[in-house]
């Protein structure tokens, strides 16, 4: 096991390392190659499921590193190809179906959709949408009610221990745990000299603030994040380029500043 690294990178995927529009990551390849060359670690930290991450880790040649799945509700071990048990997801669904009907009908989760609908709402292929539907810990979905009803919806869920996280596209329900919680565990395991987190959405904020360096990747497809505390102290910066292009430029600049080549 690697016990000391020059840099450990925690990265969100959709809208950050992967393009929000076409799900491509090619533009980030120069920085990914440089990270490998200097012996850095790269941990995916996403709302995606374990089956989705398994496929992506293979494509990006990152199977030697763990991944944070479903917004921090679960972890995928290095080189694992096994899907986690679904008990926690089924419990979230059960809780969701116990709240008042007038609120429940305003929320349409992946468990309420077939693969074709998930593909249509995400822009994924049918094959990729089928992987996104294989939940183990959390339920993403779309809220269609009013802001006031949303508050009541979240309060009703909280009474049962279910929390909501807003991501790049969906409102995701789980029994808690954030990307930052799992990030802390991996930092303790790998003891890197430096850490950086990259993200674009509200569910990335804790991770961005907890890292030594945080990078907010521009995503014009969603409302920008508010000013973070780390930005006031210079630890968190924003890219002007969006998605993988912004990711690539920011990571290469950070590597140069840290002189970890």
mmCIF file of C-alpha atoms in Angstrom:
data_model
loop_
_atom_site.group_PDB
_atom_site.id
_atom_site.type_symbol
_atom_site.label_atom_id
_atom_site.label_comp_id
_atom_site.label_asym_id
_atom_site.label_seq_id
_atom_site.Cartn_x
_atom_site.Cartn_y
_atom_site.Cartn_z
ATOM 1 C CA UNK A 1 0.000 0.000 0.000
ATOM 2 C CA UNK A 2 1.219 3.484 -0.858
ATOM 3 C CA UNK A 3 1.827 5.367 2.392
ATOM 4 C CA UNK A 4 3.183 8.655 1.065
ATOM 5 C CA UNK A 5 2.147 10.575 -2.007
ATOM 6 C CA UNK A 6 3.227 13.912 -3.448
ATOM 7 C CA UNK A 7 -0.418 14.801 -4.165
ATOM 8 C CA UNK A 8 -3.827 13.192 -3.646
ATOM 9 C CA UNK A 9 -6.569 14.497 -5.954
ATOM 10 C CA UNK A 10 -10.273 14.196 -5.113
ATOM 11 C CA UNK A 11 -12.443 14.972 -8.097
ATOM 12 C CA UNK A 12 -16.107 15.239 -8.864
ATOM 13 C CA UNK A 13 -17.053 13.864 -12.275
ATOM 14 C CA UNK A 14 -20.083 15.335 -14.078
ATOM 15 C CA UNK A 15 -19.461 18.989 -14.868
ATOM 16 C CA UNK A 16 -15.932 18.763 -13.478
ATOM 17 C CA UNK A 17 -13.626 16.056 -14.861
ATOM 18 C CA UNK A 18 -16.347 14.994 -17.288
ATOM 19 C CA UNK A 19 -18.167 17.415 -19.580
ATOM 20 C CA UNK A 20 -21.708 18.245 -18.486
ATOM 21 C CA UNK A 21 -22.849 18.307 -22.118
ATOM 22 C CA UNK A 22 -21.324 15.197 -23.714
ATOM 23 C CA UNK A 23 -19.784 13.199 -20.832
ATOM 24 C CA UNK A 24 -16.297 13.323 -22.384
ATOM 25 C CA UNK A 25 -13.062 13.737 -20.401
ATOM 26 C CA UNK A 26 -10.480 13.849 -23.225
ATOM 27 C CA UNK A 27 -9.551 17.490 -22.568
ATOM 28 C CA UNK A 28 -8.225 16.524 -19.121
ATOM 29 C CA UNK A 29 -5.843 13.850 -20.439
ATOM 30 C CA UNK A 30 -2.655 15.993 -20.273
ATOM 31 C CA UNK A 31 -3.176 16.666 -16.560
ATOM 32 C CA UNK A 32 -4.193 13.060 -15.857
ATOM 33 C CA UNK A 33 -1.016 11.835 -17.577
ATOM 34 C CA UNK A 34 1.099 14.311 -15.606
ATOM 35 C CA UNK A 35 -0.467 13.207 -12.320
ATOM 36 C CA UNK A 36 0.396 9.589 -13.100
ATOM 37 C CA UNK A 37 3.940 10.581 -14.067
ATOM 38 C CA UNK A 38 4.584 12.260 -10.694
ATOM 39 C CA UNK A 39 3.046 9.385 -8.746
ATOM 40 C CA UNK A 40 -0.043 11.284 -7.568
ATOM 41 C CA UNK A 41 -3.256 9.572 -6.535
ATOM 42 C CA UNK A 42 -6.641 10.282 -8.111
ATOM 43 C CA UNK A 43 -9.841 9.504 -6.215
ATOM 44 C CA UNK A 44 -13.144 9.898 -8.028
ATOM 45 C CA UNK A 45 -15.766 11.453 -5.751
ATOM 46 C CA UNK A 46 -19.150 11.409 -7.406
ATOM 47 C CA UNK A 47 -22.877 10.924 -7.124
ATOM 48 C CA UNK A 48 -22.442 8.076 -9.600
ATOM 49 C CA UNK A 49 -23.047 4.465 -8.592
ATOM 50 C CA UNK A 50 -20.384 1.815 -8.070
ATOM 51 C CA UNK A 51 -21.181 0.137 -11.436
ATOM 52 C CA UNK A 52 -20.773 3.496 -13.194
ATOM 53 C CA UNK A 53 -17.487 4.184 -11.405
ATOM 54 C CA UNK A 54 -16.166 0.701 -12.158
ATOM 55 C CA UNK A 55 -16.566 1.362 -15.882
ATOM 56 C CA UNK A 56 -15.064 4.867 -15.676
ATOM 57 C CA UNK A 57 -12.085 3.755 -13.578
ATOM 58 C CA UNK A 58 -11.246 1.241 -16.274
ATOM 59 C CA UNK A 59 -11.489 3.869 -19.017
ATOM 60 C CA UNK A 60 -9.292 6.340 -17.118
ATOM 61 C CA UNK A 61 -6.845 3.704 -15.853
ATOM 62 C CA UNK A 62 -7.516 4.588 -12.209
ATOM 63 C CA UNK A 63 -8.400 1.148 -10.871
ATOM 64 C CA UNK A 64 -5.549 1.171 -8.337
ATOM 65 C CA UNK A 65 -7.320 3.963 -6.421
ATOM 66 C CA UNK A 66 -10.472 3.853 -4.298
ATOM 67 C CA UNK A 67 -13.512 5.909 -5.247
ATOM 68 C CA UNK A 68 -16.222 7.742 -3.362
ATOM 69 C CA UNK A 69 -19.637 6.802 -4.741
ATOM 70 C CA UNK A 70 -23.175 8.141 -4.420
ATOM 71 C CA UNK A 71 -22.137 11.494 -2.887
ATOM 72 C CA UNK A 72 -20.115 9.930 -0.074
ATOM 73 C CA UNK A 73 -22.740 7.415 0.995
ATOM 74 C CA UNK A 74 -20.440 4.585 -0.099
ATOM 75 C CA UNK A 75 -16.911 3.638 -1.148
ATOM 76 C CA UNK A 76 -15.562 1.463 -3.946
ATOM 77 C CA UNK A 77 -12.309 -0.284 -3.018
ATOM 78 C CA UNK A 78 -9.304 -0.255 -5.372
ATOM 79 C CA UNK A 79 -9.569 -2.816 -8.192
ATOM 80 C CA UNK A 80 -13.043 -3.877 -7.037
ATOM 81 C CA UNK A 81 -15.605 -4.900 -9.628
ATOM 82 C CA UNK A 82 -18.298 -5.875 -7.128
ATOM 83 C CA UNK A 83 -21.509 -3.915 -6.648
ATOM 84 C CA UNK A 84 -22.362 -3.115 -3.007
ATOM 85 C CA UNK A 85 -25.511 -4.567 -1.366
ATOM 86 C CA UNK A 86 -28.706 -2.554 -1.847
ATOM 87 C CA UNK A 87 -30.125 -2.657 1.695
ATOM 88 C CA UNK A 88 -29.462 1.024 2.375
ATOM 89 C CA UNK A 89 -30.999 2.141 -0.905
ATOM 90 C CA UNK A 90 -34.126 0.101 -0.262
ATOM 91 C CA UNK A 91 -34.393 1.713 3.178
ATOM 92 C CA UNK A 92 -34.190 5.191 1.610
ATOM 93 C CA UNK A 93 -36.943 4.249 -0.832
ATOM 94 C CA UNK A 94 -39.072 2.875 1.987
ATOM 95 C CA UNK A 95 -38.697 6.119 3.941
ATOM 96 C CA UNK A 96 -39.500 8.187 0.862
ATOM 97 C CA UNK A 97 -42.766 6.317 0.445
ATOM 98 C CA UNK A 98 -43.775 6.998 4.057
ATOM 99 C CA UNK A 99 -43.919 10.786 3.821
ATOM 100 C CA UNK A 100 -47.210 12.622 3.073
ATOM 101 C CA UNK A 101 -48.558 11.876 -0.399
ATOM 102 C CA UNK A 102 -48.901 15.544 -1.357
ATOM 103 C CA UNK A 103 -45.130 15.920 -0.926
ATOM 104 C CA UNK A 104 -44.111 12.494 -2.205
ATOM 105 C CA UNK A 105 -45.732 13.016 -5.598
ATOM 106 C CA UNK A 106 -43.594 16.139 -6.185
ATOM 107 C CA UNK A 107 -40.411 14.069 -6.144
ATOM 108 C CA UNK A 108 -39.613 11.630 -8.934
ATOM 109 C CA UNK A 109 -36.608 9.486 -8.111
ATOM 110 C CA UNK A 110 -34.668 7.031 -10.244
ATOM 111 C CA UNK A 111 -36.617 4.259 -8.535
ATOM 112 C CA UNK A 112 -39.784 5.752 -10.020
ATOM 113 C CA UNK A 113 -38.322 5.744 -13.544
ATOM 114 C CA UNK A 114 -37.463 3.091 -16.090
ATOM 115 C CA UNK A 115 -34.100 3.034 -17.867
ATOM 116 C CA UNK A 116 -35.468 4.912 -20.888
ATOM 117 C CA UNK A 117 -36.664 7.797 -18.696
ATOM 118 C CA UNK A 118 -33.342 7.940 -16.824
ATOM 119 C CA UNK A 119 -31.529 8.045 -20.169
ATOM 120 C CA UNK A 120 -33.790 10.852 -21.358
ATOM 121 C CA UNK A 121 -33.384 12.992 -18.257
ATOM 122 C CA UNK A 122 -29.602 12.520 -17.978
ATOM 123 C CA UNK A 123 -28.557 12.370 -21.615
ATOM 124 C CA UNK A 124 -26.874 9.012 -20.957
ATOM 125 C CA UNK A 125 -26.990 6.076 -23.326
ATOM 126 C CA UNK A 126 -29.396 3.296 -22.383
ATOM 127 C CA UNK A 127 -26.437 1.164 -21.279
ATOM 128 C CA UNK A 128 -25.026 3.910 -19.065
ATOM 129 C CA UNK A 129 -28.471 4.748 -17.682
ATOM 130 C CA UNK A 130 -28.906 1.116 -16.642
ATOM 131 C CA UNK A 131 -25.715 1.416 -14.565
ATOM 132 C CA UNK A 132 -26.971 4.677 -13.025
ATOM 133 C CA UNK A 133 -30.147 2.872 -11.977
ATOM 134 C CA UNK A 134 -28.177 0.299 -9.949
ATOM 135 C CA UNK A 135 -28.338 2.204 -6.658
ATOM 136 C CA UNK A 136 -26.879 0.924 -3.378
ATOM 137 C CA UNK A 137 -26.970 3.926 -1.024
ATOM 138 C CA UNK A 138 -28.871 6.930 -2.377
ATOM 139 C CA UNK A 139 -31.790 8.073 -4.519
ATOM 140 C CA UNK A 140 -31.360 10.904 -7.031
ATOM 141 C CA UNK A 141 -34.458 12.558 -8.375
ATOM 142 C CA UNK A 142 -36.199 15.656 -9.671
ATOM 143 C CA UNK A 143 -38.242 18.001 -7.507
ATOM 144 C CA UNK A 144 -41.273 19.571 -9.220
ATOM 145 C CA UNK A 145 -43.029 21.299 -6.306
ATOM 146 C CA UNK A 146 -42.764 24.802 -4.889
ATOM 147 C CA UNK A 147 -39.860 25.992 -2.717
ATOM 148 C CA UNK A 148 -42.118 25.932 0.349
ATOM 149 C CA UNK A 149 -43.230 22.378 -0.387
ATOM 150 C CA UNK A 150 -39.570 21.446 -0.849
ATOM 151 C CA UNK A 151 -38.814 22.656 2.680
ATOM 152 C CA UNK A 152 -41.662 20.540 4.035
ATOM 153 C CA UNK A 153 -40.474 17.572 1.974
ATOM 154 C CA UNK A 154 -36.936 17.803 3.350
ATOM 155 C CA UNK A 155 -38.202 18.275 6.905
ATOM 156 C CA UNK A 156 -40.391 15.177 6.624
ATOM 157 C CA UNK A 157 -37.460 13.124 5.368
ATOM 158 C CA UNK A 158 -35.144 14.465 8.079
ATOM 159 C CA UNK A 159 -37.497 13.131 10.736
ATOM 160 C CA UNK A 160 -36.579 9.662 9.442
ATOM 161 C CA UNK A 161 -32.842 10.393 9.181
ATOM 162 C CA UNK A 162 -32.810 10.930 5.419
ATOM 163 C CA UNK A 163 -30.832 13.925 4.162
ATOM 164 C CA UNK A 164 -30.865 15.653 0.757
ATOM 165 C CA UNK A 165 -27.905 16.851 -1.295
ATOM 166 C CA UNK A 166 -28.166 19.081 -4.337
ATOM 167 C CA UNK A 167 -25.844 18.053 -7.148
ATOM 168 C CA UNK A 168 -25.298 19.186 -10.697
ATOM 169 C CA UNK A 169 -28.608 17.769 -11.941
ATOM 170 C CA UNK A 170 -30.542 16.099 -9.131
ATOM 171 C CA UNK A 171 -31.690 16.285 -5.540
ATOM 172 C CA UNK A 172 -30.213 13.145 -3.988
ATOM 173 C CA UNK A 173 -31.498 11.474 -0.826
ATOM 174 C CA UNK A 174 -29.449 9.302 1.553
ATOM 175 C CA UNK A 175 -28.845 8.555 5.225
ATOM 176 C CA UNK A 176 -26.012 11.069 5.347
ATOM 177 C CA UNK A 177 -22.227 11.007 4.878
ATOM 178 C CA UNK A 178 -20.586 13.435 2.479
ATOM 179 C CA UNK A 179 -17.715 13.281 0.051
ATOM 180 C CA UNK A 180 -15.628 15.116 2.661
ATOM 181 C CA UNK A 181 -16.247 12.385 5.260
ATOM 182 C CA UNK A 182 -14.783 9.717 2.978
ATOM 183 C CA UNK A 183 -12.064 12.095 1.832
ATOM 184 C CA UNK A 184 -10.806 12.403 5.420
ATOM 185 C CA UNK A 185 -10.563 8.607 5.676
ATOM 186 C CA UNK A 186 -8.456 8.371 2.517
ATOM 187 C CA UNK A 187 -6.161 11.195 3.595
ATOM 188 C CA UNK A 188 -5.523 9.314 6.843
ATOM 189 C CA UNK A 189 -4.772 6.152 4.856
ATOM 190 C CA UNK A 190 -2.443 7.588 2.208
ATOM 191 C CA UNK A 191 -0.816 10.502 4.120
ATOM 192 C CA UNK A 192 -0.219 12.704 1.043
ATOM 193 C CA UNK A 193 2.040 15.749 1.147
ATOM 194 C CA UNK A 194 -0.684 17.812 -0.536
ATOM 195 C CA UNK A 195 -4.398 17.438 -1.254
ATOM 196 C CA UNK A 196 -6.653 19.093 -3.804
ATOM 197 C CA UNK A 197 -10.381 18.751 -4.425
ATOM 198 C CA UNK A 198 -12.213 19.760 -7.592
ATOM 199 C CA UNK A 199 -15.967 20.172 -8.005
ATOM 200 C CA UNK A 200 -18.745 22.343 -9.359
ATOM 201 C CA UNK A 201 -21.895 21.732 -7.277
ATOM 202 C CA UNK A 202 -23.296 22.216 -3.750
ATOM 203 C CA UNK A 203 -22.581 18.568 -2.896
ATOM 204 C CA UNK A 204 -18.867 19.317 -3.455
ATOM 205 C CA UNK A 205 -18.619 22.251 -1.023
ATOM 206 C CA UNK A 206 -17.488 20.313 2.069
ATOM 207 C CA UNK A 207 -14.855 18.540 0.010
ATOM 208 C CA UNK A 208 -13.607 21.780 -1.542
ATOM 209 C CA UNK A 209 -13.327 23.415 1.871
ATOM 210 C CA UNK A 210 -11.664 20.413 3.540
ATOM 211 C CA UNK A 211 -8.827 20.006 1.030
ATOM 212 C CA UNK A 212 -5.572 21.918 1.249
ATOM 213 C CA UNK A 213 -6.478 23.371 -2.141
ATOM 214 C CA UNK A 214 -9.964 23.597 -3.617
ATOM 215 C CA UNK A 215 -10.821 24.260 -7.248
ATOM 216 C CA UNK A 216 -14.344 25.209 -8.316
ATOM 217 C CA UNK A 217 -14.677 24.201 -11.950
ATOM 218 C CA UNK A 218 -16.862 26.487 -14.037
ATOM 219 C CA UNK A 219 -20.171 24.965 -15.100
ATOM 220 C CA UNK A 220 -22.396 27.413 -17.024
ATOM 221 C CA UNK A 221 -25.190 24.827 -17.015
ATOM 222 C CA UNK A 222 -25.945 25.454 -13.339
ATOM 223 C CA UNK A 223 -26.108 28.336 -10.876
ATOM 224 C CA UNK A 224 -22.585 29.217 -9.647
ATOM 225 C CA UNK A 225 -21.635 28.262 -6.115
ATOM 226 C CA UNK A 226 -21.738 31.126 -3.597
ATOM 227 C CA UNK A 227 -18.477 32.580 -2.313
ATOM 228 C CA UNK A 228 -16.794 29.957 -0.134
ATOM 229 C CA UNK A 229 -14.848 30.650 3.030
ATOM 230 C CA UNK A 230 -11.746 29.117 1.451
ATOM 231 C CA UNK A 231 -11.869 31.674 -1.338
ATOM 232 C CA UNK A 232 -11.496 34.475 1.207
ATOM 233 C CA UNK A 233 -8.264 32.861 2.380
ATOM 234 C CA UNK A 234 -6.928 31.984 -1.061
ATOM 235 C CA UNK A 235 -7.227 28.206 -0.587
ATOM 236 C CA UNK A 236 -10.107 27.863 -3.038
ATOM 237 C CA UNK A 237 -10.043 29.245 -6.577
ATOM 238 C CA UNK A 238 -12.357 29.173 -9.593
ATOM 239 C CA UNK A 239 -11.607 28.255 -13.180
ATOM 240 C CA UNK A 240 -12.734 30.328 -16.123
ATOM 241 C CA UNK A 241 -12.727 27.360 -18.478
ATOM 242 C CA UNK A 242 -15.498 24.846 -17.912
ATOM 243 C CA UNK A 243 -15.499 21.092 -17.332
ATOM 244 C CA UNK A 244 -12.466 19.006 -18.280
ATOM 245 C CA UNK A 245 -10.756 21.959 -19.977
ATOM 246 C CA UNK A 246 -10.874 23.933 -16.732
ATOM 247 C CA UNK A 247 -9.902 20.829 -14.745
ATOM 248 C CA UNK A 248 -6.874 20.245 -16.948
ATOM 249 C CA UNK A 249 -5.567 23.822 -16.784
ATOM 250 C CA UNK A 250 -6.101 24.168 -13.029
ATOM 251 C CA UNK A 251 -4.401 20.874 -12.152
ATOM 252 C CA UNK A 252 -1.376 21.565 -14.349
ATOM 253 C CA UNK A 253 -1.021 25.029 -12.790
ATOM 254 C CA UNK A 254 -1.237 23.601 -9.275
ATOM 255 C CA UNK A 255 1.392 20.949 -10.029
ATOM 256 C CA UNK A 256 3.683 23.685 -11.264
ATOM 257 C CA UNK A 257 3.110 25.837 -8.171
ATOM 258 C CA UNK A 258 3.688 22.945 -5.766
ATOM 259 C CA UNK A 259 6.818 21.840 -7.668
ATOM 260 C CA UNK A 260 5.929 18.171 -7.182
ATOM 261 C CA UNK A 261 7.152 17.131 -10.650
#
